Amino acid sequence: QVPLVESGGGWVQAGGSLRLSCAASGPSFRNNALGWFRQAPGKEREFVAVINWSGHSTYYSDSAKGRFTISRDGAKNAVYLQMNSLKPEDTAVYYCAAAEGGSTTDFIGARTLRSWGQGTQVTVSS
C-alpha cells in the first residue's frame, strides 16, 4: 500500500493553473511536515514547497514563490499544491513527501523523508 497518493496532474498551456492533491492512504501524517518535490527529464529532483504540521508555516523554492501555494487539510490527511501562471519549465513529475518531524526544517534538512508518493505528471506547453 502506497502511503501517499498524488493526483491532479495533467496538461496545461503556459499561463494556466493546476491543483495537485496528495492524500495519505494509510498512516496519519497530521503531525508531520508535508511537501512537494519535482523532477524533470534529465534533471535532478528539486524541492518545490513545504508546509509544517499545523499549516501555519510554509517555505517555497525561488521558482515556486509567488506562483504556487501549498496548503493542507488535517481532517483529510492531505496536502495540496495550487500552481498558477505555469511555465514550460514547470514540466516535471511532482512528488509529495512527508518528513519525520513536524517543522519545515525537518523536511528541507532531512537526509531521508518518511514517505513518498509515486508522482503525478505535469506538462506545460508553450
Tab-separated table of C-alpha atoms in Angstrom:
chain	number	residue	atom	x	y	z
A	1	GLN	CA	0.000	0.000	0.000
A	2	VAL	CA	1.406	3.333	-1.072
A	3	PRO	CA	1.206	5.714	1.880
A	4	LEU	CA	0.869	8.879	-0.205
A	5	VAL	CA	-1.075	9.170	-3.447
A	6	GLU	CA	-0.841	12.204	-5.724
A	7	SER	CA	-3.471	13.363	-8.199
A	8	GLY	CA	-4.335	16.405	-10.240
A	9	GLY	CA	-1.519	16.415	-12.746
A	10	GLY	CA	-2.132	16.860	-16.437
A	11	TRP	CA	-1.523	19.031	-19.450
A	12	VAL	CA	-1.986	22.768	-19.435
A	13	GLN	CA	-0.942	25.706	-21.579
A	14	ALA	CA	1.554	28.220	-20.302
A	15	GLY	CA	-0.128	30.712	-18.001
A	16	GLY	CA	-2.664	28.161	-16.839
A	17	SER	CA	-3.248	26.586	-13.446
A	18	LEU	CA	-3.339	23.161	-11.875
A	19	ARG	CA	-4.067	21.967	-8.366
A	20	LEU	CA	-2.227	18.914	-7.142
A	21	SER	CA	-3.527	16.817	-4.291
A	22	CYS	CA	-1.768	14.292	-2.113
A	23	ALA	CA	-3.715	12.052	0.208
A	24	ALA	CA	-2.457	9.611	2.789
A	25	SER	CA	-3.957	6.210	2.233
A	26	GLY	CA	-2.848	4.605	5.448
A	27	PRO	CA	-0.941	6.187	8.317
A	28	SER	CA	-1.748	9.634	9.609
A	29	PHE	CA	0.609	12.454	8.747
A	30	ARG	CA	-1.139	15.061	10.856
A	31	ASN	CA	1.988	15.652	12.946
A	32	ASN	CA	4.407	15.664	10.013
A	33	ALA	CA	5.596	18.368	7.684
A	34	LEU	CA	4.394	17.684	4.140
A	35	GLY	CA	5.825	18.970	0.919
A	36	TRP	CA	6.417	18.662	-2.790
A	37	PHE	CA	9.388	17.886	-4.973
A	38	ARG	CA	9.590	17.675	-8.731
A	39	GLN	CA	11.842	16.028	-11.263
A	40	ALA	CA	12.106	16.982	-14.904
A	41	PRO	CA	13.562	14.627	-17.530
A	42	GLY	CA	17.330	14.534	-17.317
A	43	LYS	CA	17.416	16.713	-14.225
A	44	GLU	CA	17.842	16.094	-10.535
A	45	ARG	CA	14.895	16.119	-8.199
A	46	GLU	CA	14.309	19.572	-6.728
A	47	PHE	CA	12.416	20.915	-3.756
A	48	VAL	CA	9.251	22.906	-4.507
A	49	ALA	CA	7.355	23.692	-1.294
A	50	VAL	CA	6.750	22.528	2.272
A	51	ILE	CA	4.151	23.156	4.970
A	52	ASN	CA	4.575	22.413	8.654
A	53	TRP	CA	2.344	20.168	10.721
A	54	SER	CA	-0.024	22.953	11.791
A	55	GLY	CA	-0.272	24.596	8.400
A	56	HIS	CA	0.959	27.915	9.798
A	57	SER	CA	4.434	27.846	8.294
A	58	THR	CA	5.369	27.374	4.661
A	59	TYR	CA	8.501	27.641	2.566
A	60	TYR	CA	8.954	27.753	-1.200
A	61	SER	CA	11.714	27.405	-3.717
A	62	ASP	CA	12.561	30.570	-5.605
A	63	SER	CA	10.932	29.159	-8.737
A	64	ALA	CA	7.673	28.462	-6.896
A	65	LYS	CA	7.485	31.621	-4.798
A	66	GLY	CA	4.655	33.907	-5.811
A	67	ARG	CA	3.083	31.390	-8.193
A	68	PHE	CA	2.490	28.249	-6.124
A	69	THR	CA	0.604	27.871	-2.850
A	70	ILE	CA	0.857	24.875	-0.554
A	71	SER	CA	-1.901	24.038	1.910
A	72	ARG	CA	-3.064	21.091	3.961
A	73	ASP	CA	-6.233	19.648	5.397
A	74	GLY	CA	-5.586	17.825	8.642
A	75	ALA	CA	-9.012	16.255	8.735
A	76	LYS	CA	-8.485	14.743	5.296
A	77	ASN	CA	-4.838	13.921	5.946
A	78	ALA	CA	-3.983	15.661	2.688
A	79	VAL	CA	-1.713	18.312	1.215
A	80	TYR	CA	-2.323	20.439	-1.867
A	81	LEU	CA	-0.264	22.474	-4.307
A	82	GLN	CA	-2.057	25.216	-6.206
A	83	MET	CA	0.070	26.137	-9.211
A	84	ASN	CA	-0.717	29.337	-11.122
A	85	SER	CA	0.995	31.117	-14.008
A	86	LEU	CA	2.553	27.845	-15.086
A	87	LYS	CA	5.578	27.899	-17.363
A	88	PRO	CA	7.007	25.226	-19.681
A	89	GLU	CA	9.933	24.862	-17.265
A	90	ASP	CA	7.463	23.656	-14.615
A	91	THR	CA	7.016	20.474	-16.638
A	92	ALA	CA	8.035	17.573	-14.389
A	93	VAL	CA	6.809	14.676	-12.321
A	94	TYR	CA	5.645	16.087	-8.998
A	95	TYR	CA	6.040	14.041	-5.833
A	96	CYS	CA	4.648	14.644	-2.378
A	97	ALA	CA	6.517	13.519	0.702
A	98	ALA	CA	6.271	13.516	4.478
A	99	ALA	CA	9.031	14.357	6.918
A	100	GLU	CA	9.724	12.511	10.135
A	101	GLY	CA	9.162	15.705	12.099
A	102	GLY	CA	6.632	18.480	12.007
A	103	SER	CA	8.647	21.565	11.079
A	104	THR	CA	9.601	22.872	7.661
A	105	THR	CA	13.265	22.449	8.548
A	106	ASP	CA	12.609	18.793	9.353
A	107	PHE	CA	11.553	18.460	5.733
A	108	ILE	CA	14.095	20.644	3.976
A	109	GLY	CA	17.078	19.467	6.004
A	110	ALA	CA	16.229	15.788	6.032
A	111	ARG	CA	18.601	13.259	4.527
A	112	THR	CA	15.676	10.912	4.105
A	113	LEU	CA	11.958	11.504	4.275
A	114	ARG	CA	9.402	9.300	5.960
A	115	SER	CA	7.191	8.590	2.951
A	116	TRP	CA	6.878	9.363	-0.735
A	117	GLY	CA	4.145	9.239	-3.302
A	118	GLN	CA	4.506	7.729	-6.756
A	119	GLY	CA	4.293	11.055	-8.559
A	120	THR	CA	1.953	12.836	-10.944
A	121	GLN	CA	2.979	14.234	-14.322
A	122	VAL	CA	2.572	17.939	-15.034
A	123	THR	CA	3.128	19.093	-18.612
A	124	VAL	CA	3.039	22.772	-19.537
A	125	SER	CA	3.068	23.626	-23.223
A	126	SER	CA	4.242	26.925	-24.640
